[in-house]
Coordinates of C-alpha atoms and ligand atoms in Angstrom, one line a residue:
M24 CA 13.0 17.5 -10.7
P25 CA 14.3 15.4 -7.9
G26 CA 14.8 12.6 -10.2
S27 CA 17.2 14.7 -12.4
V28 CA 19.7 15.0 -9.3
L29 CA 20.6 11.6 -10.6
Q30 CA 22.2 12.8 -13.5
D31 CA 24.0 15.2 -12.0
P32 CA 27.7 15.1 -12.5
A33 CA 28.7 15.2 -9.0
I34 CA 26.9 12.4 -8.2
R35 CA 27.9 10.3 -10.7
Q36 CA 31.4 11.1 -10.1
K37 CA 31.0 10.3 -6.4
A38 CA 29.4 7.2 -7.2
E39 CA 32.0 6.3 -9.6
A40 CA 34.4 6.6 -7.2
L41 CA 33.3 4.9 -4.8
L42 CA 32.1 2.0 -6.9
A43 CA 36.1 1.6 -8.0
R44 CA 37.1 1.0 -4.5
M45 CA 34.6 -1.6 -4.1
S46 CA 35.4 -5.4 -3.6
L47 CA 33.1 -7.9 -5.2
E48 CA 31.9 -8.9 -1.8
Q49 CA 30.9 -5.3 -1.1
K50 CA 28.8 -4.8 -4.4
I51 CA 26.6 -8.1 -3.8
G52 CA 26.1 -6.9 -0.5
Q53 CA 24.8 -3.8 -1.8
M54 CA 22.5 -5.7 -3.9
T55 CA 20.6 -7.2 -1.4
L56 CA 17.9 -6.6 1.1
T57 CA 16.6 -8.6 3.4
E58 CA 14.2 -8.9 6.2
R59 CA 15.1 -7.6 9.8
L60 CA 14.1 -10.7 11.4
S61 CA 17.0 -12.1 9.4
V62 CA 19.8 -9.8 9.9
T63 CA 22.1 -8.3 12.4
P64 CA 24.1 -5.1 12.5
A65 CA 27.0 -7.3 12.5
D66 CA 25.7 -9.2 9.2
V67 CA 25.3 -5.9 7.9
R68 CA 28.5 -4.5 8.6
D69 CA 30.1 -8.0 7.3
F70 CA 28.3 -8.7 4.1
H71 CA 28.0 -4.7 3.3
L72 CA 23.9 -5.0 2.9
G73 CA 22.5 -2.6 0.9
G74 CA 19.1 -2.4 2.8
V75 CA 17.1 -4.2 5.2
L76 CA 13.4 -4.2 5.4
S77 CA 10.5 -4.7 7.7
G78 CA 8.4 -7.0 6.2
S79 CA 4.6 -5.9 7.0
G80 CA 3.7 -5.9 10.7
S81 CA 7.6 -6.9 11.6
C82 CA 8.2 -4.2 14.5
P83 CA 10.8 -3.9 16.8
G84 CA 10.7 -3.6 20.5
S85 CA 7.1 -2.5 21.9
N86 CA 7.0 -0.9 18.4
R87 CA 7.1 2.7 19.5
P88 CA 8.9 5.2 17.3
E89 CA 11.6 5.0 20.0
D90 CA 12.4 1.2 19.2
W91 CA 12.5 1.9 15.7
V92 CA 14.9 4.8 15.8
A93 CA 17.3 2.3 18.2
M94 CA 16.8 -0.5 15.6
N95 CA 18.0 1.8 12.7
D96 CA 20.5 4.0 14.7
A97 CA 22.3 -0.1 15.1
Y98 CA 21.8 -0.4 11.4
W99 CA 23.0 2.1 10.4
T100 CA 26.1 2.4 12.4
A101 CA 27.2 -1.1 11.4
S102 CA 26.4 0.1 8.1
M103 CA 29.1 3.1 8.3
T104 CA 32.2 0.6 9.7
E105 CA 34.7 1.9 7.8
D106 CA 38.2 -0.4 8.0
E107 CA 40.6 -2.6 5.5
K108 CA 37.5 -4.6 4.8
R109 CA 34.9 -2.5 4.7
L110 CA 33.4 0.7 3.0
A111 CA 31.2 3.2 5.0
I112 CA 28.1 3.2 2.9
P113 CA 24.9 4.0 4.7
L114 CA 21.8 1.4 4.6
L115 CA 18.5 1.8 3.4
Y116 CA 15.6 0.9 5.8
G117 CA 12.6 0.2 4.0
V118 CA 8.6 -0.3 5.1
D119 CA 5.1 -0.6 3.5
A120 CA 4.0 2.8 4.6
I121 CA 1.0 2.7 2.2
H122 CA -1.4 4.6 3.9
G123 CA 0.6 6.5 6.3
H124 CA 3.3 5.0 8.8
N125 CA 0.9 1.9 9.0
N126 CA 2.8 -0.7 10.8
V127 CA 3.9 1.6 13.9
R128 CA 1.6 2.1 17.1
G129 CA 0.2 5.5 17.7
A130 CA 0.7 6.5 13.8
T131 CA -1.8 8.4 12.1
I132 CA -3.3 5.6 9.6
F133 CA -4.9 7.5 6.3
P134 CA -7.8 6.1 4.0
H135 CA -6.4 3.3 1.7
N136 CA -5.8 4.6 -1.7
I137 CA -9.1 3.9 -2.9
G138 CA -10.3 6.6 -0.4
L139 CA -8.1 9.0 -2.1
G140 CA -9.2 8.1 -5.4
A141 CA -12.9 9.1 -4.6
A142 CA -11.2 12.2 -3.1
Y143 CA -9.9 13.1 -5.8
D144 CA -7.9 16.1 -4.3
H145 CA -4.7 17.0 -5.4
D146 CA -3.7 19.5 -2.6
L147 CA -5.3 17.3 0.0
L148 CA -2.9 14.0 -1.3
K149 CA 0.3 16.3 -0.9
R150 CA -0.4 16.9 2.5
V151 CA -1.1 13.0 3.2
A152 CA 2.1 12.3 1.4
S153 CA 4.3 15.2 3.6
V154 CA 2.6 13.8 6.7
T155 CA 3.5 10.3 5.8
A156 CA 7.2 11.2 5.1
R157 CA 7.4 12.6 8.4
E158 CA 6.0 10.3 10.3
I159 CA 8.2 7.6 8.7
L160 CA 11.3 10.3 9.5
A161 CA 10.3 10.2 13.1
T162 CA 11.2 6.6 13.1
G163 CA 14.6 6.8 11.3
V164 CA 13.3 4.7 8.4
D165 CA 14.0 6.5 4.7
W166 CA 12.4 4.3 2.3
T167 CA 8.8 3.5 2.0
F168 CA 7.8 0.8 -0.7
A169 CA 4.7 3.4 -1.8
P170 CA 3.3 4.6 -3.8
N171 CA 1.2 1.6 -4.9
L172 CA 0.1 2.8 -9.0
S173 CA -1.7 -0.1 -9.8
V174 CA -4.4 0.6 -12.1
A175 CA -7.1 -2.4 -10.7
R176 CA -9.0 -3.3 -13.3
D177 CA -10.9 -6.1 -11.7
I178 CA -12.5 -5.6 -8.2
H179 CA -12.3 -9.5 -7.2
W180 CA -8.7 -8.0 -7.0
G181 CA -7.5 -8.4 -3.3
R182 CA -5.4 -5.2 -3.8
T183 CA -8.0 -3.4 -5.4
Y184 CA -7.7 -0.7 -2.3
E185 CA -4.2 -0.1 -2.9
S186 CA -5.3 1.2 -6.1
Y187 CA -6.4 4.8 -6.6
S188 CA -8.9 4.1 -9.3
E189 CA -9.6 1.7 -12.3
D190 CA -9.2 4.7 -14.0
T191 CA -5.4 5.2 -15.6
G192 CA -5.8 9.1 -15.7
I193 CA -6.9 9.5 -11.8
V194 CA -3.8 6.9 -10.9
T195 CA -1.7 9.4 -13.4
S196 CA -2.6 12.4 -11.8
Y197 CA -2.2 11.5 -8.6
A198 CA 1.3 9.4 -9.5
G199 CA 3.6 12.7 -10.0
E200 CA 2.3 14.7 -7.1
F201 CA 2.7 12.1 -4.4
I202 CA 5.9 11.6 -5.4
Q203 CA 7.1 15.0 -5.3
A204 CA 5.8 15.5 -1.8
L205 CA 6.7 12.2 -0.3
Q206 CA 10.6 13.1 -1.8
A207 CA 10.0 16.8 -1.0
D208 CA 13.8 18.1 -1.2
L209 CA 15.6 14.7 -0.8
G210 CA 17.1 14.5 2.6
T211 CA 15.5 16.6 5.3
D212 CA 11.9 16.4 5.0
G213 CA 11.2 13.6 2.7
V214 CA 11.9 9.8 2.0
V215 CA 12.7 7.9 -0.8
A216 CA 9.6 6.6 -2.6
C217 CA 9.2 3.3 -4.3
I218 CA 6.7 2.8 -7.1
K219 CA 5.1 -0.8 -7.4
H220 CA 4.2 -3.1 -9.1
W221 CA 5.6 -3.1 -12.1
V222 CA 3.7 -3.7 -14.2
G223 CA 0.3 -4.6 -14.8
D224 CA -0.7 -6.0 -11.4
G225 CA -3.9 -4.7 -11.7
G226 CA -4.8 -5.9 -14.8
T227 CA -4.2 -9.7 -14.0
T228 CA -6.9 -12.1 -16.0
N229 CA -9.9 -12.5 -13.1
G230 CA -8.2 -10.3 -10.9
I231 CA -5.8 -13.0 -9.8
D232 CA -3.1 -11.6 -7.1
Q233 CA 0.2 -12.4 -8.7
G234 CA -1.7 -14.0 -12.0
D235 CA -1.3 -13.3 -15.5
V236 CA -1.7 -10.1 -17.5
A237 CA -2.9 -11.0 -21.3
L238 CA -2.8 -7.5 -22.9
S239 CA -0.9 -6.2 -25.9
I240 CA 1.7 -4.1 -25.3
D241 CA -0.3 -1.0 -26.6
E242 CA -3.0 -1.7 -24.1
L243 CA -0.5 -2.6 -21.0
E244 CA 1.4 1.2 -22.2
T245 CA -2.2 2.7 -22.1
V246 CA -3.4 1.2 -19.0
H247 CA -0.8 0.5 -16.9
M248 CA 2.1 2.0 -17.4
R249 CA 1.4 5.6 -17.9
P250 CA 1.2 6.3 -13.9
Y251 CA 4.9 5.0 -13.3
R252 CA 6.0 7.2 -16.2
Q253 CA 4.9 10.3 -14.4
A254 CA 6.2 9.4 -11.0
I255 CA 9.6 8.9 -12.9
D256 CA 9.3 12.2 -14.7
A257 CA 8.7 13.0 -10.9
G258 CA 11.6 11.6 -9.8
A259 CA 10.6 8.6 -8.3
L260 CA 13.9 6.9 -7.1
T261 CA 13.0 3.4 -6.7
I262 CA 10.6 1.0 -8.3
M263 CA 9.4 -2.7 -7.3
A264 CA 8.9 -5.4 -9.7
S265 CA 5.6 -7.1 -10.0
F266 CA 5.1 -10.6 -9.0
S267 CA 2.5 -10.6 -11.8
S268 CA 3.1 -11.8 -15.4
W269 CA 2.5 -10.8 -18.6
N270 CA 1.4 -12.7 -20.9
G271 CA 2.7 -15.9 -19.4
D272 CA 6.4 -14.4 -18.7
K273 CA 7.0 -13.5 -15.0
C274 CA 7.8 -9.7 -14.4
H275 CA 11.0 -10.3 -12.3
G276 CA 12.6 -12.1 -15.5
H277 CA 11.3 -9.7 -17.9
K278 CA 14.2 -7.9 -19.7
F279 CA 12.1 -6.1 -21.7
L280 CA 10.2 -4.6 -19.0
L281 CA 12.9 -3.8 -16.7
T282 CA 15.7 -2.8 -18.9
D283 CA 14.7 -1.8 -22.2
I284 CA 11.8 0.5 -21.6
L285 CA 12.5 1.5 -17.7
K286 CA 16.0 1.9 -18.2
T287 CA 17.0 2.3 -21.7
Q288 CA 13.8 3.9 -23.4
W289 CA 12.4 6.2 -20.2
G290 CA 16.0 6.8 -19.1
F291 CA 15.1 5.7 -15.2
G292 CA 18.2 6.4 -13.5
G293 CA 17.4 4.7 -10.0
F294 CA 17.3 1.0 -8.9
V295 CA 14.8 -1.3 -9.7
I296 CA 14.0 -4.2 -6.3
S297 CA 12.4 -7.3 -6.5
D298 CA 9.2 -8.0 -4.2
W299 CA 9.7 -10.4 -1.4
D300 CA 11.2 -13.6 -2.6
G301 CA 9.9 -12.4 -6.2
I302 CA 12.9 -14.2 -8.0
D303 CA 11.8 -17.9 -7.0
Y304 CA 9.4 -18.4 -9.1
L305 CA 11.7 -17.5 -12.4
S306 CA 12.8 -21.3 -11.8
E307 CA 12.9 -24.0 -10.1
D308 CA 16.6 -23.7 -9.7
Y309 CA 17.2 -20.9 -7.5
H310 CA 20.9 -20.7 -9.2
D311 CA 19.1 -20.0 -12.6
A312 CA 16.8 -17.4 -10.9
V313 CA 19.3 -15.2 -9.6
A314 CA 21.1 -14.8 -13.0
L315 CA 17.5 -14.5 -14.7
A316 CA 16.7 -11.6 -12.5
V317 CA 20.0 -10.1 -12.3
N318 CA 20.3 -10.1 -16.6
A319 CA 16.8 -8.8 -16.7
G320 CA 17.6 -5.7 -14.5
I321 CA 16.7 -6.5 -11.1
D322 CA 19.0 -4.2 -8.9
M323 CA 18.5 -5.0 -5.7
F324 CA 17.1 -8.2 -4.2
M325 CA 14.4 -8.3 -1.5
V326 CA 15.3 -12.1 0.2
S327 CA 13.3 -12.7 3.1
E328 CA 15.6 -15.2 5.1
N329 CA 18.1 -17.1 2.8
W330 CA 20.0 -13.8 1.8
K331 CA 23.4 -15.7 2.1
D332 CA 22.7 -18.0 -0.6
F333 CA 21.7 -15.6 -2.8
I334 CA 24.9 -13.6 -2.0
A335 CA 26.8 -17.3 -2.4
H336 CA 24.8 -17.9 -6.1
L337 CA 25.5 -14.2 -7.5
K338 CA 29.0 -14.5 -6.6
R339 CA 29.4 -17.9 -8.4
H340 CA 27.8 -16.0 -11.5
V341 CA 30.1 -13.3 -11.5
Q342 CA 33.2 -15.7 -11.4
R343 CA 31.4 -18.0 -14.2
G344 CA 30.8 -14.8 -16.4
S345 CA 26.7 -15.9 -16.7
V346 CA 26.6 -12.4 -14.5
S347 CA 28.7 -9.8 -16.1
K348 CA 30.8 -7.5 -14.1
K349 CA 29.0 -4.6 -15.9
R350 CA 25.8 -5.4 -14.9
I351 CA 26.7 -5.6 -11.3
D352 CA 28.2 -2.2 -11.7
D353 CA 25.4 -0.8 -13.1
A354 CA 23.3 -2.2 -10.4
V355 CA 25.5 -0.8 -7.5
S356 CA 26.2 2.4 -9.5
R357 CA 22.4 2.9 -9.4
I358 CA 22.0 1.9 -5.5
L359 CA 24.9 4.6 -4.8
K360 CA 23.6 7.7 -6.9
V361 CA 20.0 7.1 -5.0
K362 CA 21.8 7.3 -2.0
L363 CA 23.8 10.1 -2.7
A364 CA 21.3 12.0 -4.4
Y365 CA 18.8 11.3 -1.2
G366 CA 21.6 12.8 0.8
L367 CA 22.1 9.5 3.0
F368 CA 26.2 10.1 3.2
D369 CA 25.3 13.5 4.7
K370 CA 22.6 12.4 7.8
P371 CA 23.8 11.7 11.0
R372 CA 22.7 8.4 12.5
P373 CA 19.4 8.4 13.2
L374 CA 19.4 8.6 16.9
E375 CA 21.1 12.5 16.2
R376 CA 18.1 13.7 13.4
A377 CA 16.2 15.9 13.6
W378 CA 13.1 14.4 13.0
S379 CA 13.7 11.4 15.0
N380 CA 11.2 10.7 17.8
H381 CA 9.7 13.8 16.5
A382 CA 6.6 15.1 18.4
S383 CA 4.8 15.4 15.3
F384 CA 4.2 11.5 15.4
G385 CA 0.7 11.0 15.6
S386 CA -0.1 14.6 16.9
S387 CA -3.8 15.6 16.2
E388 CA -1.9 18.4 13.7
H389 CA -1.2 15.3 11.6
R390 CA -4.9 13.3 12.5
S391 CA -6.6 16.2 11.2
V392 CA -5.2 15.6 8.0
A393 CA -6.4 12.3 7.7
R394 CA -9.9 13.2 9.0
E395 CA -10.1 15.4 6.4
A396 CA -9.2 12.4 3.9
V397 CA -11.5 10.7 5.3
R398 CA -14.6 13.0 5.1
K399 CA -13.5 14.0 1.2
S400 CA -13.6 10.3 0.8
L401 CA -16.9 9.3 1.7
V402 CA -19.2 9.0 -1.1
L403 CA -23.1 9.2 -0.7
L404 CA -25.2 6.8 -3.0
K405 CA -28.4 6.8 -1.7
N406 CA -30.1 9.5 0.9
E407 CA -34.2 9.0 0.4
K408 CA -36.2 11.9 1.8
S409 CA -32.6 13.4 2.7
L410 CA -32.7 11.4 6.0
L411 CA -29.0 12.7 5.9
P412 CA -27.6 15.2 7.4
L413 CA -29.0 13.9 10.9
A414 CA -29.6 16.2 13.5
K415 CA -27.2 16.2 16.1
N416 CA -29.7 15.9 19.2
A417 CA -31.2 12.6 17.0
R418 CA -31.5 9.7 19.1
V419 CA -29.7 7.7 16.7
L420 CA -28.7 3.5 17.7
V421 CA -25.3 3.1 16.3
A422 CA -25.0 -0.6 15.1
G423 CA -23.2 -3.2 13.0
K424 CA -19.9 -5.0 13.2
N425 CA -17.8 -2.3 11.7
A426 CA -19.4 0.6 14.3
N427 CA -16.8 0.2 16.8
N428 CA -13.9 -1.7 15.5
L429 CA -10.4 0.2 14.5
G430 CA -9.1 -2.7 13.3
H431 CA -11.5 -3.0 10.7
Q432 CA -11.9 0.3 9.8
C433 CA -7.7 0.6 8.6
G434 CA -8.0 -2.4 6.8
G435 CA -5.0 -4.7 5.8
F436 CA -1.9 -3.3 6.1
S437 CA -2.4 -1.8 9.9
I438 CA 0.2 -2.9 12.2
V439 CA -0.2 -6.1 11.4
W440 CA 0.0 -7.5 7.3
Q441 CA -3.8 -8.9 7.4
G442 CA -4.7 -6.2 9.5
T443 CA -6.4 -6.3 13.0
C444 CA -9.9 -6.5 14.9
G445 CA -10.9 -4.5 17.5
N446 CA -9.8 -1.2 18.9
E447 CA -6.7 -2.1 20.6
M448 CA -3.9 -2.4 18.6
V449 CA -4.5 0.9 16.8
E450 CA -3.5 3.6 19.1
G451 CA -5.0 7.5 19.3
G452 CA -7.6 7.0 16.8
T453 CA -11.2 7.2 16.4
S454 CA -13.9 4.5 15.9
V455 CA -17.2 5.3 13.7
W456 CA -19.1 5.1 16.7
E457 CA -16.4 7.4 19.0
G458 CA -16.6 9.8 16.2
I459 CA -20.2 9.9 16.3
R460 CA -20.1 10.0 19.8
Q461 CA -18.5 13.1 19.8
V462 CA -20.7 15.0 17.7
A463 CA -24.4 13.4 18.6
A464 CA -24.9 13.4 22.1
N465 CA -28.2 11.1 22.2
A466 CA -26.4 8.8 20.0
S467 CA -26.1 5.2 21.7
L468 CA -23.9 2.1 20.5
S469 CA -26.2 -1.2 20.2
Q470 CA -25.1 -4.1 22.7
E471 CA -27.0 -6.6 21.1
D472 CA -26.1 -8.6 17.8
Y473 CA -27.8 -7.9 14.9
G474 CA -29.1 -4.4 16.7
A475 CA -31.8 -6.3 18.2
D476 CA -31.7 -3.6 21.1
A477 CA -33.2 -1.2 18.0
D478 CA -36.8 0.4 19.3
P479 CA -38.7 3.3 17.8
A480 CA -39.8 4.7 21.1
Q481 CA -36.2 5.4 21.8
H482 CA -34.8 5.8 18.8
D483 CA -35.2 8.5 15.8
A484 CA -33.0 6.3 13.2
A485 CA -30.2 4.1 13.1
I486 CA -26.0 4.4 11.4
V487 CA -25.2 0.6 10.8
V488 CA -21.7 0.5 10.0
I489 CA -21.3 -3.1 7.9
G490 CA -18.6 -4.3 5.1
E491 CA -15.6 -6.2 4.9
H492 CA -13.3 -7.3 7.5
P493 CA -9.5 -6.7 6.8
Y494 CA -7.3 -8.8 4.3
A495 CA -4.3 -8.1 2.2
E496 CA -2.9 -9.2 -0.9
G497 CA -4.3 -12.8 -2.4
L498 CA -5.9 -13.5 1.0
G499 CA -8.2 -10.7 -0.3
D500 CA -9.2 -12.0 -3.7
V501 CA -12.7 -13.3 -4.8
R502 CA -12.5 -16.1 -6.9
E503 CA -15.5 -17.0 -8.3
G504 CA -17.4 -20.0 -10.1
N505 CA -14.2 -21.8 -12.1
H506 CA -11.5 -19.0 -11.7
L507 CA -8.4 -21.3 -10.9
I508 CA -6.4 -21.1 -8.0
V509 CA -2.8 -20.2 -8.7
E510 CA -0.7 -22.5 -7.2
A511 CA 2.6 -20.9 -8.4
G512 CA 1.1 -17.3 -7.0
S513 CA 1.0 -16.1 -3.2
Q514 CA 3.4 -16.9 -1.1
I515 CA 4.4 -16.2 2.3
K516 CA 8.1 -16.4 3.7
G517 CA 9.3 -17.7 0.7
S518 CA 7.3 -21.0 0.3
I519 CA 4.7 -21.6 -2.2
N520 CA 1.1 -21.5 -1.0
V521 CA -2.3 -21.4 -2.6
L522 CA -3.6 -19.0 -0.2
R523 CA -7.6 -19.0 0.5
P524 CA -9.2 -16.4 -1.0
Y525 CA -11.8 -13.9 0.8
G526 CA -14.8 -15.4 -1.0
K527 CA -16.4 -17.0 -4.1
T528 CA -18.8 -13.7 -4.8
L529 CA -18.9 -9.9 -4.6
E530 CA -22.1 -10.2 -3.3
L531 CA -22.3 -8.9 0.2
A532 CA -25.5 -10.6 1.4
S533 CA -23.5 -13.8 0.8
L534 CA -20.1 -12.8 2.0
H535 CA -21.9 -11.3 4.8
P536 CA -25.3 -12.1 5.8
E537 CA -25.1 -10.4 9.0
D538 CA -25.3 -7.1 7.9
L539 CA -28.4 -7.6 5.7
R540 CA -29.8 -9.1 8.9
T541 CA -28.7 -6.1 10.7
I542 CA -30.2 -3.6 8.4
R543 CA -33.8 -5.8 8.7
T544 CA -33.8 -5.9 12.2
I545 CA -33.4 -2.2 12.6
T546 CA -35.6 -1.2 9.7
E547 CA -38.3 -3.9 10.4
K548 CA -39.1 -2.2 13.5
G549 CA -39.9 1.1 11.5
I550 CA -36.5 3.1 12.2
L551 CA -35.0 4.3 9.0
A552 CA -31.3 3.2 8.5
V553 CA -28.3 5.6 7.4
V554 CA -25.6 2.1 6.1
V555 CA -22.2 3.3 6.4
M556 CA -20.0 0.3 4.3
I557 CA -16.5 0.0 5.3
S558 CA -14.3 -1.7 2.3
G559 CA -11.7 -2.2 0.4
R560 CA -13.8 -2.4 -2.9
P561 CA -17.3 -1.4 -4.6
L562 CA -19.4 -4.6 -3.6
V563 CA -22.9 -6.1 -5.1
V564 CA -25.2 -4.2 -2.2
D565 CA -28.4 -4.1 -4.1
R566 CA -30.3 -6.0 -1.2
E567 CA -28.6 -3.8 1.4
L568 CA -28.9 -0.8 -0.7
E569 CA -32.8 -1.2 -1.0
A570 CA -33.2 -1.9 2.9
S571 CA -31.3 1.2 3.7
S572 CA -32.6 5.1 3.5
A573 CA -29.2 6.4 3.1
F574 CA -26.4 4.5 1.9
V575 CA -22.4 5.8 1.9
A576 CA -19.7 4.2 1.1
A577 CA -16.5 4.8 3.0
W578 CA -13.5 2.7 2.0
L579 CA -11.1 1.7 4.2
P580 CA -11.1 5.4 6.3
G581 CA -8.1 4.6 8.7
S582 CA -7.7 6.1 12.3
E583 CA -9.6 8.6 12.2
G584 CA -13.2 7.6 12.3
H585 CA -14.7 11.0 13.4
G586 CA -14.2 12.2 9.6
I587 CA -17.5 10.1 9.2
A588 CA -19.3 12.0 11.9
D589 CA -18.3 15.2 10.8
V590 CA -20.3 14.6 7.0
L591 CA -23.1 12.5 8.4
F592 CA -24.2 15.3 11.0
G593 CA -23.9 17.9 8.5
D594 CA -20.8 19.9 9.0
F595 CA -19.3 19.2 6.0
D596 CA -20.9 18.3 2.8
F597 CA -20.3 14.9 0.7
H598 CA -17.4 15.4 -1.8
G599 CA -16.1 11.7 -2.9
K600 CA -16.9 10.5 -6.3
L601 CA -16.5 6.7 -7.2
S602 CA -12.9 6.3 -8.5
F603 CA -14.6 2.9 -9.6
S604 CA -17.6 1.8 -11.5
W605 CA -20.1 0.0 -8.8
P606 CA -21.4 -3.4 -10.1
G607 CA -24.9 -4.4 -9.3
N608 CA -26.4 -7.4 -9.2
G609 CA -25.0 -10.2 -11.5
V610 CA -22.7 -7.3 -12.8
N611 CA -19.5 -9.0 -11.5
A612 CA -17.8 -8.9 -14.6
P613 CA -13.9 -6.8 -14.6
A614 CA -13.7 -3.3 -15.6
G615 CA -13.5 -2.9 -19.5
H616 CA -15.4 -6.4 -19.7
R617 CA -18.6 -4.8 -18.3
K618 CA -19.6 -3.1 -22.2
S619 CA -23.1 -5.3 -21.6
H620 CA -23.9 -4.4 -18.2
A621 CA -24.5 -0.7 -17.3
P622 CA -22.9 -0.4 -13.7
L623 CA -25.2 0.2 -10.9
F624 CA -23.3 3.5 -10.3
P625 CA -21.0 4.7 -13.1
R626 CA -17.2 5.9 -12.0
G627 CA -17.5 9.4 -10.7
Y628 CA -21.2 9.0 -8.9
G629 CA -21.5 10.7 -5.6
M630 CA -24.6 13.0 -4.4
T631 CA -23.9 16.0 -2.0
Y632 CA -26.8 17.2 0.3
L633 CA -26.8 19.8 -2.6
N634 CA -28.2 17.8 -5.5
Ligands
LIG1 C1 4.1 -7.1 -1.6 C2 4.7 -5.7 -1.4 C3 5.5 -5.2 -0.2 C4 6.5 -6.5 0.3 C5 7.2 -6.0 1.4 C6 4.8 -8.5 -0.8 O1 4.2 -9.5 -0.4 O2 3.9 -7.6 -2.4 O3 3.7 -4.7 -1.6 O4 6.2 -4.2 -0.3 O5 5.7 -7.4 0.9 O6 6.5 -6.0 2.7

């Protein structure tokens, strides 16, 4: 078990020996993690910083692996300076590689977790994790804020797609295996994982991002904690606190959750990080917030910009005794142990590492794993008169706003935080249309809005690719009726904002009327339509289902759109099963509250060509 490395006496001794040589400034520096735009290599050296991160979409140079390696080399070299004032302690660089190394141009971008949950294939999952680790290593990075172990219980939540399933069992069964494949042998082939967001982020009332989880301890344990236990037993080295609250108390200041359960009861030996300026909401007085968080059990602090203030506040607390030296030593020894266990001290500088700038980054070998993941994640919900599979020589009109849009099919957390639109930013991938074109020589892409160029004399069938456009975090929330808008919730760059949610309903026909219009424009001419929906969650699609002859939930497939053509044209059968129950009209209640309404399709549903 990789995690047991943290108990290794040799690692402990090394950490203790190093700790004994460290000044208070050096210790507090190790507890600080900030964003690359707020910090220079000289700062890393002079303030002994423990880590630097890329906020989602924050990329060096022209965002190629070599730019990342060069940036990491500069930070790493600075952190390894040793003189009378400094100790050489290599920094950890962290990224949100949550579906492949999704920030970097030319990376292999996998389906978001909701698709991997539908695929429910453990061997595939492990290969996804290994490829992700290698692409991260190709950029000189050692740490990813993944996997997300949320159990999304309400599809109104904008982060539903980051969750494998609404079912704790599915998330738990993936958790340990993903960790083992991602962290691998620790050091050469793997990267440090950071499981998130501890705990209950997927269980907030009404699915409000960063909202409140109103559950008993037993419910919290049974539904939301179990995957974490599995991941920690499998050796997860770091964990991120959740922005959300539990019965009104913010997780970032929750000693019971962060220390008593994780560290004391479960014996977690790694370190806990805060989310992006996540401690800012603990108190109106930042000075108090720092003490509350550190005393609750946060070990490393993600501070987007004002990290020097954080350092000054924490130092004052230690000098005054409002934070004990013992707590500081505990936090720092955890950070050092993770760095030692991962072998960070033994690695050469990023420029000289074997995996840095490796040719396998974005390679066809890596992309074939993603393509397999795409085809296995597709769920067939309807196939009237066996319209699917389509014949490869059929004259198929391909229409719909998501047909030729790599940005949309990748979703949020792809190149930039909120995702992109169009084919330009996602390099090396294949849109759904481009994949179809490769197998179906007589297919054509509609050139008119709403598929108005559909013509029964020219088209045997249509594939209409519909659905959501990209979003991330609270901007993806659907807030219905009187769902309250959480002012103290979502925030960007440290200031509290009320984010505009994605919409007010889960009904696609209201959210995106253009989709139904496109389907109908085509079908009213007598052409049968296969509808492929790109979305980060199930949606109420009764009307679109009715208008179509076949309907496929494709989730957010990522860069390898041809995985869809593989299945639509019969080279492979459907494999995916819903990992979320699918709501019917008027059934917008969250999982667990749907007792009186049977879902339109239950979890586990998914047709194949054989049945
Ligand atoms: C998200 C985290 C992410 C962090 C760093 C936050 O807004 O909640 O999931 O890891 O930003 O980008």
